[in-house]
Amino acid sequence: MHRTVPSLPLAPSVKVKLINAGFQVASDLIDMRPLQLCKEVGISQQEAVEVLQMLRDDGQPHQQRAATESLTALDLLHQEQALGSIVTFCSALDDALGGGLPVGKTTEICGAPGVGKTQLCMQLAVDVQIPVCFGGLGGKALYIDTEGSFLVQRVADMAEAAVQHCTLLAEDTEKKIQALEELTVEKILSNIFLVRCHDYVELLAEVYLLPDFLSEHPEVRLVVIDSIAFPFRHDFEDLSQRTRLLNGLAQQLIQLATQHSVAVVLTNQMTTRVSNGQSKLVPALGESWGHAATQRLILHWEGLRRLASLYKSPSQMEATIQYQITVQGFRDAPDEPRPTPATSAVSSPSGNHSKHPRMEDRS
Amino acid sequence: MEWEQLDLNPRIIAAVKKANFRSAREILCVSGPDLQRLTRLSKTDVQRLHCAVAAAVRKSKPVTALQLIRGECPVLEAGNRLSFSCRILDGLMRGGLPLRGITELAGESGAGKTQFCLQLCLSVQYPQENGGLNSGAVYICTEDSFPIKRLRQLIALQPRLRPDLPPALIHSQRFSDNIYIEHAVDLEALQACVSQRVPVLLKRGLVRLLVVDSVAALFRSEFQADEAVQRSRHLLAFSNTLHRLSHEYGAPVVCVNQVTDVVDGPNPGRCDYGLVGSKVLPALGIAWANQVMVRLMLRRLVGQVQSDSRSSAPRKLEVVFAPHLPRASCLCGVWEEGVRGIPDDHSDLQPQGSS
């Protein structure tokens, strides 16, 4: 056994004492008896027993696990492609993201209130369930809601639109028709798990419980936290603690994304920053948070248009695309020539904001 | 925190107590390696500790959206809404105000925001099957004094506003008894009211609607232009209290907001929420907007609208953003009996010249 003492899964204080007593490698310890170890090293008898127990327990598997697998870059590429991505039903955005939201990575969606962050998250929770034969992942979703903006009525609308969309896509292939029969609004709703967190402690607790949840539900391919900013933006006198907690969260989420092959989506708010007398809208939670997610998508208004900018991505080019939110959900913008912001200020009659005036009784 | 009740090895519990941890929050806020160092436990022990404490903190296990829509989890999604007492307005809002979350009503002075709030204070008192919540309302005034005469007029004319309800039901309601009026003269009084007196009323089930008229007045007057950071902090603390109360008791919170003028053109440092061409925007900036779940804007239009030989200036109620509603608007008028929506096919209306 060639494992060095520092790499053993023991409490740090015990390790320090072992090293100070001269034990460098695991094989030095194997022949010792508890009382001997206790006297030589200066640890309690209980701790000595535990050390020897641990060494005995994983003597065999250690040697097999000793050399970690090394992967080639080609293997990694195959693995990444096999993971897939979640479509958003907005083809422009899917193209910009290289197919959709990547599984196995964390994506942050920032935007001002009302621009469509929650809509996109709900759309993803529905889209992750599209059957494999239609090009989807056939997975489930976990939605962690901290703001209380997950209104199931809207998700039901999106689910219905998704089923209709798939019905249109289904040709006469038997597999697709069979998959379509199982894809009902109720099935879609039953595959979205919702947890509501009311403050940052509950959110931290939920993230600690995620590994167990994901192991119990291996079909979950999407975890949404909407929003991660809300519980962290007030109540913190100590901003350095906030940064520490956020960094810890980011690390845990990245680990979860890779270990359990899920896409993690976080939504963030915007805040105003004044620099050189000019004010700008920037993502909240500070500068260091900018490094937390693998990809960053910023949703913003430009006059009447809603735009999504891919701001940070290791694999895709920066791009800005237009989208719209319809009754069916998050979709491509219609292909009409849009007036520039200057003229639209003049020519927007009052009635145009109400595209679908809700006169009829919708309840 | 009672460490014994956690499902853990007594050795781990002893180490936690020895390291002087008092609450679940302290354990969850410390990272794995730091916890190992402070308690001298091993990595697996610390993981078990984190999981056990997290399970104790978690209030309820994940539920599916199907369970929500079937009404099996009333704590998370009640299924019903607070009606406006008008079929057309309810139609705009897909049933009415959501029970959890802050709804903001912004508009210029004279637009009719207070009228809406008074109407909601009456509507909340009806039974649930008639669109109410069978409970009272708290009305916090920060600007003018409470319009008690107008409230009495509205109460007297309720049968005209709600012809769908049996008159006996309306007459049996003791409307004025169930509306609690508070005046807050400064921010401290406002925060005290919302954190001390309002929770008592909510806990006893006496009220299930909270109206703040208006939220802008005190925040704009007490902070100078350059004290934006402090103002944000107080705003966040205040809105967090409202948010917590709303979620805990399933009580809609309506906040009336003022508007600011838009003097320059589109400004990248200011969010317009897609309200292109509007000369006014809701006040209090993006810090407040981030806390609001449903934002409504009320605009007064020129012209007149008739109903039964009475006339009123028309208003446009617009949904600026909401998680479950599209950008839509409807017209309404303010009459003696209250606010009523106007159906789309009304011909004597001149909607041009909207602000």
XYZ file of C-alpha atoms in Angstrom:
718
model
C 0.000 0.000 0.000
C 1.534 3.202 -1.085
C -0.996 5.708 0.095
C 0.561 8.571 1.960
C -0.842 9.533 5.327
C -2.077 13.002 4.272
C -4.370 11.445 1.668
C -6.209 9.233 4.149
C -9.780 10.165 5.101
C -9.042 11.102 8.701
C -9.630 14.153 10.826
C -6.939 16.783 10.151
C -5.671 16.878 13.736
C -5.084 13.116 13.751
C -3.228 13.339 10.470
C -0.965 16.070 11.789
C -0.055 13.988 14.816
C 0.655 10.929 12.701
C 2.964 12.878 10.435
C 4.756 14.473 13.378
C 5.341 11.022 14.832
C 7.065 9.985 11.613
C 4.382 7.954 9.807
C 4.484 8.933 6.137
C 2.849 6.086 4.307
C -0.169 3.910 5.104
C 1.925 0.758 5.125
C 3.863 2.100 8.113
C 0.689 1.959 10.154
C -0.711 -1.361 9.135
C 1.266 -3.480 11.575
C 0.739 -1.331 14.609
C -1.539 -2.182 17.465
C -3.924 0.373 18.923
C -2.127 0.796 22.233
C 1.221 1.143 20.498
C -0.145 3.734 18.106
C -1.777 5.581 20.946
C 1.457 5.929 22.890
C 3.727 6.727 19.957
C 1.526 9.283 18.252
C -0.272 10.836 21.199
C -3.854 10.282 20.029
C -6.609 8.778 22.145
C -7.250 5.041 22.095
C -10.573 5.586 20.364
C -8.924 7.510 17.572
C -6.199 4.872 17.209
C -8.796 2.136 16.881
C -10.618 4.151 14.228
C -7.449 4.730 12.215
C -6.578 1.056 12.117
C -10.197 0.107 11.397
C -10.288 2.436 8.443
C -7.041 1.066 7.036
C -8.219 -2.498 7.360
C -11.615 -1.779 5.813
C -10.390 -0.313 2.613
C -7.136 -2.141 2.183
C -8.178 -3.987 -0.965
C -10.218 -1.452 -2.925
C -7.550 1.173 -2.343
C -5.077 -0.575 -4.541
C -7.599 -0.832 -7.294
C -8.599 2.763 -6.930
C -5.054 3.963 -6.650
C -4.590 5.015 -10.214
C -7.395 7.317 -11.274
C -8.570 6.946 -14.807
C -7.124 9.401 -17.222
C -9.378 10.511 -20.019
C -8.321 11.805 -23.370
C -9.811 14.998 -24.719
C -11.610 12.939 -27.377
C -13.273 10.872 -24.649
C -14.347 14.058 -22.963
C -15.788 15.403 -26.201
C -17.829 12.245 -26.693
C -19.015 12.423 -23.104
C -20.086 16.027 -23.483
C -21.942 15.357 -26.684
C -23.669 12.410 -25.110
C -24.957 14.602 -22.316
C -27.066 16.668 -24.663
C -28.769 19.977 -24.137
C -32.214 21.306 -23.343
C -33.980 23.192 -26.144
C -35.741 26.441 -25.352
C -38.240 26.473 -28.280
C -36.623 29.726 -29.394
C -34.472 28.534 -32.265
C -32.361 31.683 -32.317
C -31.390 31.167 -28.706
C -30.804 27.458 -29.218
C -28.458 28.236 -32.101
C -26.577 30.805 -30.067
C -26.162 28.305 -27.234
C -25.033 25.560 -29.576
C -28.139 23.404 -29.425
C -29.703 24.510 -26.200
C -28.899 24.796 -22.549
C -26.008 22.412 -21.855
C -26.412 19.563 -19.406
C -23.549 19.209 -16.971
C -22.912 22.939 -16.716
C -24.258 25.862 -14.728
C -25.973 28.684 -16.588
C -26.902 32.018 -15.099
C -29.796 34.053 -16.468
C -29.780 37.716 -15.480
C -32.386 40.307 -16.270
C -34.571 43.137 -15.076
C -37.961 42.364 -13.572
C -40.527 41.313 -16.108
C -38.146 40.588 -18.967
C -38.769 36.854 -18.930
C -36.339 35.021 -16.642
C -39.022 33.031 -14.834
C -40.751 32.373 -18.153
C -37.557 30.903 -19.587
C -37.045 28.757 -16.500
C -40.575 27.407 -16.660
C -40.133 26.741 -20.378
C -36.960 24.776 -19.687
C -38.720 22.758 -16.989
C -41.274 21.741 -19.627
C -38.771 21.285 -22.475
C -36.471 18.953 -20.559
C -39.300 16.428 -20.688
C -39.621 16.245 -24.462
C -39.164 12.580 -25.392
C -35.864 11.423 -26.794
C -37.376 10.506 -30.149
C -38.342 14.155 -30.642
C -34.833 15.345 -29.901
C -35.320 16.065 -26.214
C -33.913 14.527 -23.061
C -36.994 12.844 -21.635
C -35.959 13.946 -18.162
C -37.531 15.531 -15.103
C -36.945 18.907 -13.479
C -36.490 20.285 -9.973
C -37.578 23.904 -9.520
C -36.325 25.698 -6.421
C -38.429 28.831 -6.067
C -37.220 31.545 -3.690
C -39.431 34.407 -4.856
C -42.783 32.688 -4.998
C -43.211 33.407 -8.693
C -43.797 29.802 -9.802
C -47.498 29.941 -10.661
C -48.585 26.535 -11.849
C -51.314 27.958 -14.096
C -48.671 29.356 -16.405
C -46.673 26.121 -16.453
C -49.837 24.273 -17.451
C -50.250 26.684 -20.411
C -46.687 26.028 -21.518
C -47.095 22.284 -21.115
C -50.169 22.283 -23.305
C -48.414 24.313 -25.980
C -45.455 21.928 -25.880
C -47.715 18.916 -26.377
C -49.365 20.627 -29.349
C -45.978 21.514 -30.785
C -44.864 17.891 -30.550
C -48.113 16.718 -32.088
C -47.376 18.871 -35.113
C -43.873 17.466 -35.345
C -44.869 13.839 -35.111
C -44.795 12.139 -38.473
C -46.261 8.728 -38.882
C -43.448 6.945 -37.113
C -44.796 4.527 -34.586
C -42.263 5.401 -31.927
C -43.158 9.062 -32.037
C -46.878 8.431 -31.945
C -46.445 6.151 -28.974
C -44.287 8.694 -27.180
C -46.885 11.332 -27.940
C -49.621 9.286 -26.318
C -47.722 9.304 -23.074
C -46.937 12.999 -23.284
C -49.898 14.674 -21.666
C -50.146 17.907 -19.721
C -50.645 15.917 -16.546
C -47.578 13.816 -17.165
C -45.505 16.918 -17.764
C -46.730 18.535 -14.565
C -46.055 15.400 -12.583
C -42.409 15.475 -13.633
C -41.700 18.948 -12.288
C -40.755 18.986 -8.622
C -41.181 22.258 -6.739
C -39.493 23.360 -3.533
C -40.031 26.788 -2.042
C -37.272 28.371 0.040
C -38.111 31.420 2.105
C -34.645 32.557 3.106
C -31.009 31.828 2.442
C -30.704 29.219 5.201
C -33.454 27.146 3.606
C -31.738 27.542 0.239
C -28.410 26.354 1.660
C -30.186 23.398 3.254
C -31.862 22.512 -0.024
C -28.549 22.501 -1.877
C -27.005 20.198 0.748
C -29.910 17.818 0.228
C -29.650 17.911 -3.578
C -27.161 15.026 -3.952
C -29.519 12.669 -2.136
C -32.498 13.938 -4.104
C -30.708 13.506 -7.415
C -29.622 9.995 -6.468
C -33.200 9.089 -5.609
C -34.486 10.613 -8.845
C -31.871 9.832 -11.483
C -34.147 11.002 -14.306
C -33.862 14.632 -13.193
C -31.878 16.510 -15.828
C -32.571 20.100 -14.818
C -32.282 21.995 -11.551
C -33.545 25.581 -11.558
C -32.953 28.068 -8.746
C -35.243 31.081 -9.300
C -33.774 33.292 -8.152
C -30.520 32.919 -6.334
C -30.291 36.669 -5.800
C -33.517 37.206 -3.882
C -32.598 35.570 -0.550
C -29.062 36.960 -0.592
C -29.750 40.581 -1.302
C -30.776 41.854 2.043
C -30.158 40.880 5.628
C -26.406 40.615 5.125
C -24.401 42.979 7.238
C -21.290 41.027 6.452
C -20.802 41.092 2.710
C -17.725 38.900 2.912
C -19.829 36.157 4.453
C -22.259 36.530 1.585
C -19.453 36.169 -0.949
C -18.170 33.117 0.871
C -21.590 31.476 0.954
C -22.253 32.263 -2.695
C -18.900 30.853 -3.752
C -19.562 27.722 -1.732
C -22.950 27.368 -3.389
C -21.468 27.837 -6.835
C -18.906 25.118 -6.159
C -21.509 22.698 -4.895
C -23.737 23.345 -7.885
C -20.943 22.834 -10.411
C -20.052 19.579 -8.700
C -23.672 18.454 -8.821
C -23.963 19.383 -12.473
C -21.023 17.234 -13.484
C -21.510 14.319 -11.100
C -25.205 13.845 -11.738
C -25.359 15.067 -15.345
C -27.875 17.805 -14.743
C -28.156 21.296 -16.160
C -28.197 23.863 -13.370
C -29.926 27.169 -14.125
C -29.687 30.134 -11.773
C -31.543 33.406 -12.206
C -30.098 36.660 -11.006
C -31.464 40.183 -10.650
C -30.056 43.417 -12.004
C -28.889 46.381 -10.027
C -27.728 49.875 -10.917
C -24.082 50.701 -10.755
C -22.853 54.255 -10.985
C -19.409 54.756 -12.469
C -17.996 58.062 -13.755
C -21.346 59.703 -13.240
C -23.014 57.235 -15.598
C -25.365 54.604 -14.314
C -25.554 51.148 -15.810
C -27.618 48.075 -15.160
C -25.404 45.204 -14.103
C -26.084 41.750 -12.680
C -26.487 41.724 -8.919
C -24.527 39.838 -6.250
C -21.203 41.475 -6.897
C -18.183 41.097 -9.111
C -16.930 37.766 -7.826
C -20.277 36.143 -8.526
C -19.664 36.816 -12.203
C -17.172 33.958 -12.189
C -19.522 31.481 -10.575
C -21.550 30.159 -13.487
C -20.103 28.585 -16.586
C -22.384 30.494 -18.929
C -24.107 33.802 -18.493
C -27.166 34.949 -20.376
C -28.410 38.512 -19.935
C -32.001 39.315 -20.892
C -32.818 42.963 -21.475
C -35.200 45.367 -23.104
C -34.372 47.498 -26.079
C -37.429 49.607 -26.631
C -40.215 47.140 -27.270
C -37.923 44.270 -28.137
C -36.709 41.639 -25.739
C -33.133 40.599 -26.352
C -31.005 37.833 -24.920
C -27.234 38.259 -24.927
C -24.906 35.366 -24.390
C -22.381 37.180 -22.316
C -19.967 34.536 -21.164
C -19.470 31.053 -22.501
C -16.440 28.802 -22.793
C -17.609 27.210 -26.006
C -19.951 29.620 -27.792
C -19.459 32.998 -29.371
C -21.012 36.077 -27.821
C -24.311 36.734 -29.515
C -27.493 38.724 -29.076
C -30.792 37.377 -30.264
C -34.372 38.533 -30.042
C -37.138 36.536 -28.409
C -40.707 37.033 -27.311
C -43.002 35.688 -24.661
C -46.320 34.458 -25.982
C -49.237 32.613 -24.510
C -47.424 29.406 -25.408
C -44.233 30.425 -23.668
C -40.740 31.436 -24.642
C -40.511 31.674 -28.416
C -38.691 33.233 -31.346
C -39.543 36.802 -32.171
C -41.709 37.269 -35.243
C -39.795 38.167 -38.375
C -41.189 41.633 -38.921
C -38.955 44.624 -39.416
C -39.036 46.391 -36.103
C -39.101 50.181 -35.846
C -36.047 51.753 -34.247
C -36.551 52.917 -30.678
C -36.717 56.568 -31.744
C -39.703 56.176 -34.020
C -41.537 53.731 -31.832
C -41.697 56.359 -29.112
C -43.727 58.462 -31.487
C -45.808 55.876 -33.198
C -46.913 53.611 -30.390
C -50.627 54.104 -30.042
C -51.988 53.285 -26.673
C -53.776 50.203 -27.820
C -50.679 48.377 -28.974
C -49.526 47.310 -25.556
C -52.588 45.184 -25.259
C -51.908 42.562 -27.892
C -54.551 40.267 -26.473
C -56.983 42.380 -24.521
C -58.511 39.992 -22.082
C -62.118 40.855 -22.525
C -63.602 37.398 -22.479
C -63.929 35.608 -19.212
C -60.832 33.489 -19.055
C -61.584 31.808 -15.789
C -31.311 23.944 18.124
C -31.801 20.604 19.828
C -28.934 18.556 18.490
C -30.178 15.332 20.074
C -33.187 15.167 17.805
C -31.010 14.849 14.723
C -30.474 11.395 13.322
C -26.739 11.304 13.978
C -24.065 9.315 15.736
C -23.780 10.638 19.332
C -20.109 11.199 18.725
C -20.892 13.756 16.026
C -23.430 15.498 18.228
C -20.911 15.693 21.054
C -18.336 17.248 18.714
C -20.871 19.824 17.535
C -21.755 20.826 21.058
C -18.121 21.024 22.059
C -17.413 23.359 19.171
C -20.130 25.657 20.499
C -22.536 25.592 17.583
C -25.928 26.870 18.638
C -28.163 26.921 15.596
C -28.735 25.165 12.299
C -27.878 28.375 10.475
C -24.366 28.356 11.909
C -23.748 24.814 10.748
C -25.087 25.427 7.261
C -23.106 28.628 6.811
C -19.787 26.956 7.520
C -18.141 25.020 4.718
C -17.125 21.375 4.932
C -13.389 21.842 5.477
C -13.954 24.600 8.044
C -16.386 22.385 9.918
C -13.859 19.577 9.886
C -11.309 21.875 11.397
C -13.615 23.238 14.090
C -15.126 19.951 15.176
C -12.254 17.607 14.352
C -14.646 15.299 12.567
C -13.860 13.448 9.371
C -15.132 14.407 5.958
C -17.887 11.792 5.824
C -19.030 12.727 9.309
C -19.277 16.361 8.311
C -21.281 15.454 5.218
C -23.696 13.469 7.361
C -23.959 16.396 9.729
C -24.753 18.842 6.935
C -27.405 16.525 5.527
C -29.036 15.908 8.890
C -29.173 19.617 9.754
C -30.446 20.481 6.276
C -33.206 17.892 6.558
C -34.230 19.427 9.873
C -34.344 22.937 8.376
C -36.314 21.969 5.315
C -39.955 22.780 5.862
C -41.516 20.467 3.311
C -40.378 17.918 0.774
C -40.529 18.630 -2.946
C -44.005 18.341 -4.445
C -44.902 17.933 -8.094
C -46.612 20.591 -10.166
C -49.452 18.137 -10.716
C -50.130 18.035 -6.999
C -50.123 21.830 -6.978
C -52.627 22.219 -9.758
C -54.911 19.652 -8.168
C -54.936 21.736 -5.020
C -53.231 19.142 -2.855
C -50.774 21.653 -1.394
C -52.745 24.696 -0.329
C -49.730 26.065 1.509
C -47.787 26.448 -1.725
C -50.547 27.237 -4.187
C -54.000 28.057 -2.992
C -55.753 27.830 -6.315
C -58.115 30.702 -5.656
C -57.495 34.416 -6.148
C -58.816 37.632 -4.625
C -61.447 39.015 -6.943
C -61.691 42.716 -7.880
C -65.478 42.543 -7.714
C -65.610 43.142 -11.456
C -65.765 40.387 -14.043
C -63.712 42.312 -16.617
C -60.912 43.236 -14.233
C -60.810 39.681 -12.951
C -60.549 38.508 -16.524
C -57.487 40.680 -17.070
C -55.869 39.106 -14.031
C -57.012 35.544 -14.726
C -59.138 35.402 -11.644
C -57.839 38.228 -9.495
C -54.896 38.962 -7.243
C -52.607 36.058 -6.402
C -52.662 35.259 -2.704
C -48.928 35.215 -2.208
C -46.594 37.949 -3.330
C -46.566 41.709 -3.644
C -48.832 43.324 -6.233
C -47.953 46.894 -7.100
C -50.388 49.449 -8.469
C -48.573 52.459 -9.910
C -50.035 55.567 -11.449
C -50.224 59.340 -11.421
C -52.234 61.115 -8.816
C -55.902 61.114 -9.616
C -55.652 57.924 -11.621
C -57.806 56.006 -9.173
C -55.399 53.816 -7.263
C -57.041 54.442 -3.899
C -60.410 53.544 -5.419
C -59.044 50.174 -6.434
C -57.671 49.559 -2.959
C -60.925 50.450 -1.244
C -62.793 48.128 -3.531
C -60.402 45.296 -2.701
C -60.890 45.938 1.019
C -64.568 45.255 0.555
C -64.143 42.378 -1.859
C -61.877 40.444 0.507
C -64.668 40.175 3.056
C -66.945 38.024 0.956
C -66.794 34.242 1.229
C -64.319 32.324 -0.868
C -66.896 31.062 -3.345
C -67.769 34.695 -4.151
C -64.191 35.707 -4.836
C -63.237 36.928 -1.367
C -61.152 35.479 1.417
C -63.701 35.673 4.214
C -61.544 38.013 6.223
C -60.725 41.669 6.746
C -58.073 44.059 5.504
C -55.395 46.342 6.912
C -55.073 49.689 5.164
C -51.874 51.599 5.903
C -52.056 55.261 4.854
C -48.888 57.223 4.426
C -50.064 60.113 2.321
C -53.516 61.551 2.960
C -55.934 60.542 5.627
C -58.149 57.597 4.976
C -61.117 58.445 2.708
C -63.773 57.306 5.167
C -66.661 59.059 3.432
C -65.897 57.386 0.158
C -65.684 54.021 1.932
C -69.142 54.549 3.391
C -70.469 55.406 -0.041
C -68.959 52.267 -1.514
C -70.405 50.134 1.264
C -73.855 51.580 0.710
C -73.696 50.907 -3.017
C -72.247 47.381 -2.893
C -75.472 45.783 -4.123
C -75.141 47.819 -7.323
C -71.567 46.698 -7.846
C -72.253 43.048 -7.080
C -75.650 42.234 -8.579
C -74.472 38.615 -8.748
C -74.587 38.254 -4.976
C -77.771 37.768 -2.945
C -78.648 41.043 -1.165
C -78.931 39.197 2.127
C -75.291 38.212 1.923
C -74.205 41.781 1.266
C -76.292 43.228 4.065
C -75.035 40.699 6.554
C -71.421 41.813 6.086
C -70.114 44.273 8.622
C -67.695 45.906 6.250
C -66.367 48.776 8.356
C -65.651 46.557 11.322
C -63.222 44.462 9.351
C -61.070 47.196 7.856
C -58.204 48.197 10.131
C -56.779 51.603 9.317
C -53.255 52.595 10.229
C -51.502 55.883 9.636
C -47.738 55.809 9.335
C -46.079 59.198 9.494
C -42.515 58.108 8.949
C -40.497 55.069 8.008
C -39.956 53.948 11.550
C -43.690 53.932 12.224
C -44.271 52.082 8.970
C -41.737 49.385 9.775
C -43.090 49.042 13.324
C -46.628 48.720 12.051
C -45.722 46.072 9.528
C -43.509 44.034 11.815
C -45.517 44.239 15.014
C -49.168 45.107 14.614
C -49.979 43.566 11.258
C -48.664 40.068 12.110
C -50.951 39.976 15.136
C -53.992 40.660 12.988
C -52.873 38.107 10.421
C -52.200 35.448 12.994
C -55.630 35.836 14.500
C -57.193 35.474 11.073
C -58.812 38.890 11.310
C -57.299 40.138 8.073
C -56.123 38.610 4.849
C -55.326 41.640 2.768
C -52.662 44.234 3.350
C -52.774 47.547 1.509
C -49.973 50.110 1.703
C -51.045 53.470 0.237
C -48.518 54.487 -0.771
C -45.138 52.888 -0.494
C -43.412 55.652 -2.415
C -44.367 58.616 -0.254
C -42.204 57.913 2.772
C -39.262 56.445 0.916
C -39.030 59.352 -1.479
C -39.376 62.021 1.160
C -36.967 60.697 3.730
C -33.990 60.062 1.509
C -32.038 62.543 -0.532
C -31.133 61.897 -4.109
C -27.660 60.681 -3.228
C -28.738 58.372 -0.429
C -29.782 55.694 -2.857
C -27.924 52.914 -1.083
C -29.561 53.535 2.281
C -32.916 53.889 0.649
C -32.441 50.538 -1.083
C -31.522 48.910 2.171
C -34.614 50.151 3.955
C -36.791 49.293 0.982
C -35.441 45.773 0.880
C -35.980 45.286 4.595
C -39.526 46.578 4.316
C -40.420 44.529 1.264
C -38.883 41.459 2.813
C -41.184 41.802 5.813
C -44.178 42.131 3.501
C -43.054 39.189 1.419
C -42.624 36.967 4.447
C -46.036 37.868 5.856
C -47.711 37.349 2.525
C -46.264 33.882 2.116
C -46.800 32.774 5.664
C -50.462 33.758 5.865
C -51.515 33.548 2.231
C -52.466 37.210 2.280
C -52.193 39.360 -0.857
C -50.204 42.539 -0.375
C -51.106 45.543 -2.523
C -48.626 48.412 -2.620
C -49.580 51.674 -4.248
C -46.702 53.408 -5.962
C -46.210 56.830 -7.456
C -44.639 57.521 -10.815
C -41.653 59.545 -11.945
C -41.377 61.536 -15.124
C -39.221 60.316 -17.928
C -37.380 63.394 -19.134
C -34.629 61.988 -21.300
C -34.926 59.318 -23.943
C -34.099 55.653 -23.424
C -31.361 55.415 -20.864
C -29.256 52.242 -20.573
C -28.934 52.797 -16.852
C -32.648 52.718 -16.279
C -34.965 49.862 -17.029
C -38.081 50.778 -18.959
C -39.825 47.424 -18.607
C -40.738 47.669 -22.274
C -42.938 50.714 -21.634
C -41.799 52.533 -24.709
C -43.294 55.930 -25.246
C -44.520 56.258 -21.715
C -43.897 59.610 -20.116
C -43.927 58.146 -16.639
C -42.431 55.124 -14.975
C -43.138 53.599 -11.576
C -41.057 55.195 -8.843
C -38.468 53.709 -6.504
C -36.297 52.214 -9.214
C -35.165 48.709 -9.894
C -34.453 47.872 -6.254
C -38.171 47.970 -5.533
C -39.175 46.467 -8.886
C -37.151 43.364 -8.075
C -39.366 42.719 -5.053
C -42.652 43.040 -6.872
C -44.305 40.004 -8.369
C -47.185 41.631 -10.232
C -46.867 45.200 -11.517
C -49.969 47.064 -12.670
C -50.119 50.584 -14.035
C -53.166 52.780 -14.008
C -53.452 55.684 -16.418
C -56.140 58.253 -16.681
C -57.241 58.915 -20.251
C -58.961 61.915 -21.778
C -62.521 61.645 -22.845
C -65.582 60.394 -21.149
C -67.241 57.062 -20.897
C -70.910 56.624 -20.226
C -72.809 54.078 -18.263
C -76.481 54.462 -17.469
C -76.382 58.188 -18.170
C -73.525 58.751 -15.757
C -70.077 59.543 -16.982
C -66.562 59.045 -15.800
C -63.106 59.622 -17.130
C -61.828 56.344 -18.483
C -58.748 54.692 -17.037
C -56.469 52.100 -18.533
C -55.306 49.325 -16.234
C -52.242 47.674 -17.703
C -50.356 44.572 -16.638
C -46.694 45.565 -16.949
C -45.373 42.246 -15.751
C -46.614 39.173 -13.937
C -45.426 35.569 -14.011
C -48.756 34.254 -15.241
C -50.162 37.135 -17.312
C -49.360 38.552 -20.729
C -48.867 42.264 -21.357
C -52.469 43.282 -21.600
C -54.709 46.085 -20.527
C -58.318 46.909 -20.094
C -60.330 50.062 -19.732
C -62.258 50.905 -16.633
C -64.205 53.728 -15.113
C -64.700 54.963 -11.596
C -68.355 55.227 -10.657
C -70.255 55.869 -7.492
C -70.370 52.190 -6.676
C -66.716 51.609 -7.427
C -64.404 50.671 -10.250
C -65.823 48.697 -13.116
C -64.163 47.499 -16.285
C -65.503 48.616 -19.621
C -66.098 46.039 -22.315
C -64.078 46.415 -25.456
C -66.933 47.359 -27.737
C -67.585 50.711 -26.183
C -67.833 53.360 -28.796
C -67.844 56.746 -27.027
C -64.285 56.330 -25.980
C -61.262 58.305 -27.102
C -58.205 56.445 -25.932
C -55.759 58.743 -27.733
C -53.708 61.175 -25.798
C -52.805 58.609 -23.165
C -49.899 59.651 -21.038
